[in-house]
PDB file of C-alpha atoms in Angstrom:
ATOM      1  CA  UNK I   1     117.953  80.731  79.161  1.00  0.00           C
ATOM      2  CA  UNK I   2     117.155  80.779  82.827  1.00  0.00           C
ATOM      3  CA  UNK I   3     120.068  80.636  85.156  1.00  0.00           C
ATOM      4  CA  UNK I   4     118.174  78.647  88.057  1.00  0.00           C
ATOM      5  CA  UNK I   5     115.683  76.600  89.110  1.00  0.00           C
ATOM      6  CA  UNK I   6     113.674  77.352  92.443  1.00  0.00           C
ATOM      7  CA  UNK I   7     112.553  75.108  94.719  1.00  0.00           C
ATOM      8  CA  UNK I   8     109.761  73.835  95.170  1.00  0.00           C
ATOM      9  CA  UNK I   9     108.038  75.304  92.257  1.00  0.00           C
ATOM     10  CA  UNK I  10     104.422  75.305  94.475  1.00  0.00           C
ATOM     11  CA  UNK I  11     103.858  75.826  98.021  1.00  0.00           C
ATOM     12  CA  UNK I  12     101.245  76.141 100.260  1.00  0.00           C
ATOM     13  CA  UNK I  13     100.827  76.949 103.638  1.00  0.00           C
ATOM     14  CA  UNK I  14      98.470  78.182 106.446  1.00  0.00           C
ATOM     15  CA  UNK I  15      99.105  81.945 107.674  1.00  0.00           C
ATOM     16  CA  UNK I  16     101.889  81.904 110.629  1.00  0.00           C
ATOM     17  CA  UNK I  17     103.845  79.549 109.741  1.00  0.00           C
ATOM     18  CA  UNK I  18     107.199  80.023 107.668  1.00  0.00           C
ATOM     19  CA  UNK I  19     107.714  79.281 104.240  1.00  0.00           C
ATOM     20  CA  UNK I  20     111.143  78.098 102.858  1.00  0.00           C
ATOM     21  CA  UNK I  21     111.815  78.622  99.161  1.00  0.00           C
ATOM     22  CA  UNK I  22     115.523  77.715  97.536  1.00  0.00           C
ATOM     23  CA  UNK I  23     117.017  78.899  94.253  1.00  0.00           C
ATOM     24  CA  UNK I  24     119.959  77.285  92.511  1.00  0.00           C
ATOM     25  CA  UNK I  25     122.170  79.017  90.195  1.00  0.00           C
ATOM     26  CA  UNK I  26     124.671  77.709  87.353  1.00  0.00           C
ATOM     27  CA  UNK I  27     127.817  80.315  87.035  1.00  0.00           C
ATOM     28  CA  UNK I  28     129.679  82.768  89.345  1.00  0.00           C
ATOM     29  CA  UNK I  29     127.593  85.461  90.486  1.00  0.00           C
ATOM     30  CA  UNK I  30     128.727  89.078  91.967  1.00  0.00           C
ATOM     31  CA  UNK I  31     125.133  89.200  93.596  1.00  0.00           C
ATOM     32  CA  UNK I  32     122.025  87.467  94.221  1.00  0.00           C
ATOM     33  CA  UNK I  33     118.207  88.972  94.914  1.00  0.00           C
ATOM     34  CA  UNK I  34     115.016  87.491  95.634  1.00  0.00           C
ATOM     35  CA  UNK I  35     111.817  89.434  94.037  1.00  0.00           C
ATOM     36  CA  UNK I  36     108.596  89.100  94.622  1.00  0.00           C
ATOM     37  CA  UNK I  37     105.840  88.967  92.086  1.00  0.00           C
ATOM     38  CA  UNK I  38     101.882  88.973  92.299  1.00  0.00           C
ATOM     39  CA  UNK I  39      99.173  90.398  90.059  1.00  0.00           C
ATOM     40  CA  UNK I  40      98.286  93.678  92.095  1.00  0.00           C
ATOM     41  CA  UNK I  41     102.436  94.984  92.609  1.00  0.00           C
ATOM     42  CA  UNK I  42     104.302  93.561  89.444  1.00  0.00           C
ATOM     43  CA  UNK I  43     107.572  92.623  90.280  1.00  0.00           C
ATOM     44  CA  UNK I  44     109.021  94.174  93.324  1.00  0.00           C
ATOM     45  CA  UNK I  45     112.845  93.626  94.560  1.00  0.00           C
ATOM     46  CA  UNK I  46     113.055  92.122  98.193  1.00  0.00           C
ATOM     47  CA  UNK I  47     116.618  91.473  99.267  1.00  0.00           C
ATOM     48  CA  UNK I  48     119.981  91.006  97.998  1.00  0.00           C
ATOM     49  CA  UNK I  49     122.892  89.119  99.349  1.00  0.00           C
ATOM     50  CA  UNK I  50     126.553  89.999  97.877  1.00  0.00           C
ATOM     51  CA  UNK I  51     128.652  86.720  96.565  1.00  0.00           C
ATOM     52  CA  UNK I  52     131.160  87.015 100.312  1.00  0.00           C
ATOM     53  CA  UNK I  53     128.061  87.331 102.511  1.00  0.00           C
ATOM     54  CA  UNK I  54     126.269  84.191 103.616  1.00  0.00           C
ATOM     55  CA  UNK I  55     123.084  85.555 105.887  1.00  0.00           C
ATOM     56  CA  UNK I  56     121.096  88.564 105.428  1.00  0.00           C
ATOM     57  CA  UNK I  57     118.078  89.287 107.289  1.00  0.00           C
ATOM     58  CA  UNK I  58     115.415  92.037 106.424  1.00  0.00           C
ATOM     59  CA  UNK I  59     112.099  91.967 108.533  1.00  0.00           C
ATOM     60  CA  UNK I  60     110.157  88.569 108.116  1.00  0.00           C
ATOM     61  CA  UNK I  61     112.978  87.599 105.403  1.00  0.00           C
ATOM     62  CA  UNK I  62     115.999  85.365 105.924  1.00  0.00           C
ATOM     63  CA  UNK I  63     118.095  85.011 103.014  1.00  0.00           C
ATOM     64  CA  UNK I  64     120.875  82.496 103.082  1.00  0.00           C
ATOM     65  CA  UNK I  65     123.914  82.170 100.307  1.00  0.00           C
ATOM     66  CA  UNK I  66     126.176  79.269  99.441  1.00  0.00           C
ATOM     67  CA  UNK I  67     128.456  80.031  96.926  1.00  0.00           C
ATOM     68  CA  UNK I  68     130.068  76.574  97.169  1.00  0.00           C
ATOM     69  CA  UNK I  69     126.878  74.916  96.397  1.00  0.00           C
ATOM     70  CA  UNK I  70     125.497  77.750  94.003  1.00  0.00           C
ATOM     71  CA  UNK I  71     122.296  77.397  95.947  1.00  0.00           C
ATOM     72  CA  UNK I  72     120.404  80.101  98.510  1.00  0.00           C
ATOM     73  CA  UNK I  73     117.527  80.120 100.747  1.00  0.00           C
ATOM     74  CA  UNK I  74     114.457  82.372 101.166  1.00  0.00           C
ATOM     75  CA  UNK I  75     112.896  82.152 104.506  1.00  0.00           C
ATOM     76  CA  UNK I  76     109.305  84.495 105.109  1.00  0.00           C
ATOM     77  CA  UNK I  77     108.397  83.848 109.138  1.00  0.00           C
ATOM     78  CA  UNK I  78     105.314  84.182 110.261  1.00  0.00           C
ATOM     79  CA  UNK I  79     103.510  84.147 106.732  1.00  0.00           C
ATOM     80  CA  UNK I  80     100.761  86.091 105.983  1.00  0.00           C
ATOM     81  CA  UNK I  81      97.716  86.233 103.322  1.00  0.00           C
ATOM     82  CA  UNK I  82      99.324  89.026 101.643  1.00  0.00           C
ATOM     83  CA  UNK I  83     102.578  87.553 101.303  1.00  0.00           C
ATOM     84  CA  UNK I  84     100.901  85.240  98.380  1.00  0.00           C
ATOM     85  CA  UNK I  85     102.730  85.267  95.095  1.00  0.00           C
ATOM     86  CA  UNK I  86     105.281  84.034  93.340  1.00  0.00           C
ATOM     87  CA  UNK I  87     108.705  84.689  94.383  1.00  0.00           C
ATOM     88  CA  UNK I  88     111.864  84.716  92.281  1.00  0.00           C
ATOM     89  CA  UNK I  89     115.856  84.576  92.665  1.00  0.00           C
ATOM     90  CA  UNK I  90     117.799  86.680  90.236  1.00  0.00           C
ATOM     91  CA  UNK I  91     121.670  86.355  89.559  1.00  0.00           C
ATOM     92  CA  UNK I  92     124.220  89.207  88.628  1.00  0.00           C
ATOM     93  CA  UNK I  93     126.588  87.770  87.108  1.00  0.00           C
ATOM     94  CA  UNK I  94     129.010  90.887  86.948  1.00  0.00           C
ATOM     95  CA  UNK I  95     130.014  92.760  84.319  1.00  0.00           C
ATOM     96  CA  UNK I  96     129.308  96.647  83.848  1.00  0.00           C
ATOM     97  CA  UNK I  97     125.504  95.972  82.472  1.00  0.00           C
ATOM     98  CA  UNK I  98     123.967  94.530  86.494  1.00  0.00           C
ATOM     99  CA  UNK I  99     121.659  92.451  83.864  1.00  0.00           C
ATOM    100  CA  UNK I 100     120.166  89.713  85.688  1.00  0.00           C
ATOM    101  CA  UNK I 101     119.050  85.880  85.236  1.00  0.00           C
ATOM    102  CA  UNK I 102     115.693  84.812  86.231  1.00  0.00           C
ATOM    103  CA  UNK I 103     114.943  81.162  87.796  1.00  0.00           C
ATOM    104  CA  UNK I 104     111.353  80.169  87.036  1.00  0.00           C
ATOM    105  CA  UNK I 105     109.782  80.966  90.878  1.00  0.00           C
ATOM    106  CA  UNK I 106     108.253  79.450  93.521  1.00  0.00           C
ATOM    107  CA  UNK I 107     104.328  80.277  93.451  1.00  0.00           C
ATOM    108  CA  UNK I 108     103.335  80.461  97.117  1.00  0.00           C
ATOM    109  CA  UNK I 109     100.084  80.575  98.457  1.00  0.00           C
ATOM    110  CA  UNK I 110      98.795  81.146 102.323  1.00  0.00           C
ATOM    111  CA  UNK I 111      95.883  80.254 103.031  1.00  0.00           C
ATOM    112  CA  UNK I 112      93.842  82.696 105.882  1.00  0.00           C
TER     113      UNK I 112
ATOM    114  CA  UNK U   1     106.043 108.464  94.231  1.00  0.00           C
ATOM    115  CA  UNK U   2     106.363 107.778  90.425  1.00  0.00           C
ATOM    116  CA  UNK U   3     107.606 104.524  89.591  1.00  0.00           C
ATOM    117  CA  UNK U   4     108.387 102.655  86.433  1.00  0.00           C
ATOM    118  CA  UNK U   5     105.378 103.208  83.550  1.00  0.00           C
ATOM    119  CA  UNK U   6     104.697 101.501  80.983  1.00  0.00           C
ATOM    120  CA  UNK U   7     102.142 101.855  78.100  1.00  0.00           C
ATOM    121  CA  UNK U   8      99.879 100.047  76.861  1.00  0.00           C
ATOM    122  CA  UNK U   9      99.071  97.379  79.899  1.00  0.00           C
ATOM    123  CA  UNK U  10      97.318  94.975  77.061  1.00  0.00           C
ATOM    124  CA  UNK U  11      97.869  94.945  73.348  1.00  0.00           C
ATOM    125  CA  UNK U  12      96.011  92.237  71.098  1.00  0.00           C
ATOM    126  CA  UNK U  13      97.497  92.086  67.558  1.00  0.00           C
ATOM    127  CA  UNK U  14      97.138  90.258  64.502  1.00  0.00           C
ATOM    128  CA  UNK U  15     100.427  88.157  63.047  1.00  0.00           C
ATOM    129  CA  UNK U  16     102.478  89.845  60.561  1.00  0.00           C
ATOM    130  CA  UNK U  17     101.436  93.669  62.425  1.00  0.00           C
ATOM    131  CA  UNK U  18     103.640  95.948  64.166  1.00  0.00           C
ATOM    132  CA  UNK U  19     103.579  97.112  67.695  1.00  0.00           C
ATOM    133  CA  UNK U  20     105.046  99.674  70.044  1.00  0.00           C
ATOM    134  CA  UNK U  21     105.261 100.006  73.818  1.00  0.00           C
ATOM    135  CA  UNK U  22     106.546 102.471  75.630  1.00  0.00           C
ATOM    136  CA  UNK U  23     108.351 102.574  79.359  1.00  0.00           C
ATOM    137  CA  UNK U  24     108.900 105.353  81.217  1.00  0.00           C
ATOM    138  CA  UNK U  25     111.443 104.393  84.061  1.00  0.00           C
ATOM    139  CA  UNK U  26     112.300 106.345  87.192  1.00  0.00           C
ATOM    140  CA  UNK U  27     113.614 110.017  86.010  1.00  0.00           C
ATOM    141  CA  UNK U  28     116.893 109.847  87.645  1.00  0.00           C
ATOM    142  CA  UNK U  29     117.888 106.294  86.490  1.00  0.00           C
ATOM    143  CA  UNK U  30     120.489 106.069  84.144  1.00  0.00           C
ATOM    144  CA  UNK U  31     120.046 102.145  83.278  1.00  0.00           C
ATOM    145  CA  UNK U  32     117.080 100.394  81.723  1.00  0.00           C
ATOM    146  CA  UNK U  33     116.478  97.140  81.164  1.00  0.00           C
ATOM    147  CA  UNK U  34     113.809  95.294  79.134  1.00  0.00           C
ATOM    148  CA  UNK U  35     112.661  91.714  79.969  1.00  0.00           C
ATOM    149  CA  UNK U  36     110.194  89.180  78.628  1.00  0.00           C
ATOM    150  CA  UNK U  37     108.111  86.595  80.861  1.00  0.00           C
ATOM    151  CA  UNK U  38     106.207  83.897  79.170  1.00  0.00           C
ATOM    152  CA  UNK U  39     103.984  81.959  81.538  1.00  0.00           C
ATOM    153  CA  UNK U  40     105.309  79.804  84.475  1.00  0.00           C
ATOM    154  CA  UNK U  41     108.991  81.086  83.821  1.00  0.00           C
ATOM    155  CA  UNK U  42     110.997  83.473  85.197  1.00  0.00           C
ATOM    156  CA  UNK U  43     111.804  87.241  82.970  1.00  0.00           C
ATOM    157  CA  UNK U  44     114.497  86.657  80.410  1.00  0.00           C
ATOM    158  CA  UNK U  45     116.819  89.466  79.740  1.00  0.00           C
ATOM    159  CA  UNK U  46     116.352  91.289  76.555  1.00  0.00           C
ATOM    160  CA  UNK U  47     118.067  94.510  76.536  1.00  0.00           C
ATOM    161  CA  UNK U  48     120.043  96.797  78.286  1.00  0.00           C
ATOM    162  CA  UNK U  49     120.343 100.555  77.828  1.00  0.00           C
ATOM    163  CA  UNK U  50     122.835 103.096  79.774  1.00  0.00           C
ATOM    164  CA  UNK U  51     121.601 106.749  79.164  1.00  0.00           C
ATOM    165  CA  UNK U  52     120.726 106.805  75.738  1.00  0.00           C
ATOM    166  CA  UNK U  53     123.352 103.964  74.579  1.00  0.00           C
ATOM    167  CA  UNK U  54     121.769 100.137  73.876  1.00  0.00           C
ATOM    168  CA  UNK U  55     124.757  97.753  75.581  1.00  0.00           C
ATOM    169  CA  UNK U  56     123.777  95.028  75.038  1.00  0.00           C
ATOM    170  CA  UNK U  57     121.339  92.806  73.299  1.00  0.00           C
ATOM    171  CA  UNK U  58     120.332  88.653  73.885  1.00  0.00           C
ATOM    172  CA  UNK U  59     120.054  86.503  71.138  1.00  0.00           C
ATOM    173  CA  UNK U  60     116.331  86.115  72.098  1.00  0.00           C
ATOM    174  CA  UNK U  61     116.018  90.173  70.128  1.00  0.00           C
ATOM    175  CA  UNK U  62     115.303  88.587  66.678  1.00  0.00           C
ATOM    176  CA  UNK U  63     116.327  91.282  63.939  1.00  0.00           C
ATOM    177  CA  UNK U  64     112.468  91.627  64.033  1.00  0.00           C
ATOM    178  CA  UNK U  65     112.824  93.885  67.458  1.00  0.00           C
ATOM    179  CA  UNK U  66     114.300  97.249  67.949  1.00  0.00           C
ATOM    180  CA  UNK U  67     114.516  99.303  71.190  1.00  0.00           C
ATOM    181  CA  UNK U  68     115.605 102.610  71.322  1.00  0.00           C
ATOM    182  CA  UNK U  69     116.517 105.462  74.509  1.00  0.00           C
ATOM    183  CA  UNK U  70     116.177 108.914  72.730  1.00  0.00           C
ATOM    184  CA  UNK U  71     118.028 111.214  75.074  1.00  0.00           C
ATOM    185  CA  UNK U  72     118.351 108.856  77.856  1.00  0.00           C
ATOM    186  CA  UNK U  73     114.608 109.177  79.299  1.00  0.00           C
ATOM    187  CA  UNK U  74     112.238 106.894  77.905  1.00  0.00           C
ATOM    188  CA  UNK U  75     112.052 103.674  75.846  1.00  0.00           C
ATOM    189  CA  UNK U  76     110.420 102.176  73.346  1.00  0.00           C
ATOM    190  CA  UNK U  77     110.548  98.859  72.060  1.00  0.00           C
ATOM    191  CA  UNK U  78     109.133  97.470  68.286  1.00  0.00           C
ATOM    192  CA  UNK U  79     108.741  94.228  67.173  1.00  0.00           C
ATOM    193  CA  UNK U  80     108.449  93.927  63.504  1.00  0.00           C
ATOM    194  CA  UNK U  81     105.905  91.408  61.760  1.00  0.00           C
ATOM    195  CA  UNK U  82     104.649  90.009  64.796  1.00  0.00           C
ATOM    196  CA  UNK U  83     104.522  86.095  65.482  1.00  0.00           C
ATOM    197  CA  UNK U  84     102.127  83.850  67.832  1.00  0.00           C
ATOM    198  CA  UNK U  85     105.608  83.089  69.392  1.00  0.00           C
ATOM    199  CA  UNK U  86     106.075  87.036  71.093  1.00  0.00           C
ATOM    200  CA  UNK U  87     103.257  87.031  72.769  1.00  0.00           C
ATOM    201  CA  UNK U  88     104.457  87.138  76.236  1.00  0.00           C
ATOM    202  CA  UNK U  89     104.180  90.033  79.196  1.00  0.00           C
ATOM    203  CA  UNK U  90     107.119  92.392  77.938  1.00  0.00           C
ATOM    204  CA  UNK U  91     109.021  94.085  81.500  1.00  0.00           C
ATOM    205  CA  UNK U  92     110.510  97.304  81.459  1.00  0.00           C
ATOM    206  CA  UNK U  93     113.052  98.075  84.715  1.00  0.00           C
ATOM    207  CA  UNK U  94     115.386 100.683  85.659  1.00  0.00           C
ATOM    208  CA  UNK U  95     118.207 101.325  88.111  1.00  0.00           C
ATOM    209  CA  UNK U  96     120.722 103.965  89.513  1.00  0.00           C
ATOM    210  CA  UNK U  97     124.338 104.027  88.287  1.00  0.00           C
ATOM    211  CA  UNK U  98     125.613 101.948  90.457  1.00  0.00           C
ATOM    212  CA  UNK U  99     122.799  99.901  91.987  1.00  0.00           C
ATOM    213  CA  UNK U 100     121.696  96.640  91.837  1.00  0.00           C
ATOM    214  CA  UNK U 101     118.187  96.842  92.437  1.00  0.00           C
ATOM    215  CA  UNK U 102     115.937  96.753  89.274  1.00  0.00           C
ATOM    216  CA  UNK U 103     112.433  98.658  90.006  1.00  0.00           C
ATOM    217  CA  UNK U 104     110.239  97.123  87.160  1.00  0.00           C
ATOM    218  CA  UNK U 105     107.299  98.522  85.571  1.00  0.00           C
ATOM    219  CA  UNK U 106     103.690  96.780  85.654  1.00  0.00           C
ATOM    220  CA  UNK U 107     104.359  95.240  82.152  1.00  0.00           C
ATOM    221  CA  UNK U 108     103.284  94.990  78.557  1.00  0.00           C
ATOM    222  CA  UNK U 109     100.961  92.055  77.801  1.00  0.00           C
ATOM    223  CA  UNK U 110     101.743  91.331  74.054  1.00  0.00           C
ATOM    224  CA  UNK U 111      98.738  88.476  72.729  1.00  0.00           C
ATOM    225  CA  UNK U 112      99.203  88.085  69.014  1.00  0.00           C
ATOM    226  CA  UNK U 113      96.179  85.882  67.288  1.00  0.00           C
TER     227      UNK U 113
END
């Protein structure tokens, strides 16, 4: 079963401007990533924020973490064409086996 | 650069048949993971291996699927008597020891008619 839901489950925008996708999860987590999937890549890991850190930045990416709300933000700035896909959060729940839980994705499209 | 493989991209199969696919994961990973994505979800966890040892197993692997890690390198996974049900993309991923990144293969598309 999937751990989360993203929000919202479409988005489109016009190249430039940001794009803000959130992810809530159900149970504890020791991690959390975002991925990135689109037809030409496959699926293709982004960032990933530890349970004790709240902001992590990499490039155009903000990723924000609220354990206390079991929710996190995605945050692409200054959006372009290629950046059109479908982007997913992904829990690690602990445990020796890393395994992770899928939430259903955002698909985002930018329009040129 | 090789990455994650996996073989074949596309397999159409009759109900009731058996098929194989194949992933090939990064040659120094020790963990491999094998997912399946229906459309508009998210991958579901399916099975883990560490070296050659399965760890664990979801209830979504029926007794109709078997995976296997001869000697730690490459993986195969079988699903017995095939149903309209398993078709789905079927995603094979790998990792380091002690990393949490998953690199994931291009995918398996399973359609069974």
């Amino acid at each position: 079963s999937q751990q989360g839901e993203e929000d919202p489950q479409a988005l489109s925008i016009q190249e430039g401007e940001n794009a803000t996708m959130n992810c809530s999860y159900k149970t504890s987590i020791n991690n959390l990533q975002w991925y990135r999937q689109n037809s030409g890549r496959g699926l293709v890991h982004l960032i990933l924020i530890r349970s004790n850190e709240r902001e992590k930045h990499s490039g155009r990416l903000r990723v924000t973490l609220d354990t206390s709300k079991k929710s996190s933000s995605l945050l692409i700035t200054a959006s372009r064409a290629a950046d059109t896909a479908s982007y997913f959060c992904a829990t690690d729940a602990g445990g020796s086996n890393y395994k992770l839980t899928f939430g259903k994705g955002t698909l985002l499209t930018v329009n040129p | 650069d090789t990455g994650v493989s996996q073989n074949p991209r596309h397999k159409i199969t009759k109900r009731g048949q058996n098929v194989t696919f194949r992933c090939d994961p990064i040659s120094e990973h020790n963990r491999l993971y094998w997912y399946r994505q229906t459309l508009g979800q998210g991958p579901e966890f399916l099975t883990y291996f560490q070296n050659e040892a399965q760890l664990e197993k979801s209830r979504l692997l029926s007794d109709r699927f078997s995976a296997e890690r001869p000697k730690g390198s490459f993986s195969t996974l079988e699903i017995q008597r095939t149903e309209q049900g398993d078709s789905a993309m079927y995603l094979c991923a790998s990792s380091g020891l002690a990393a949490y990144e998953q690199y994931f293969g291009p995918g398996t598309r399973l359609t069974v008619t």
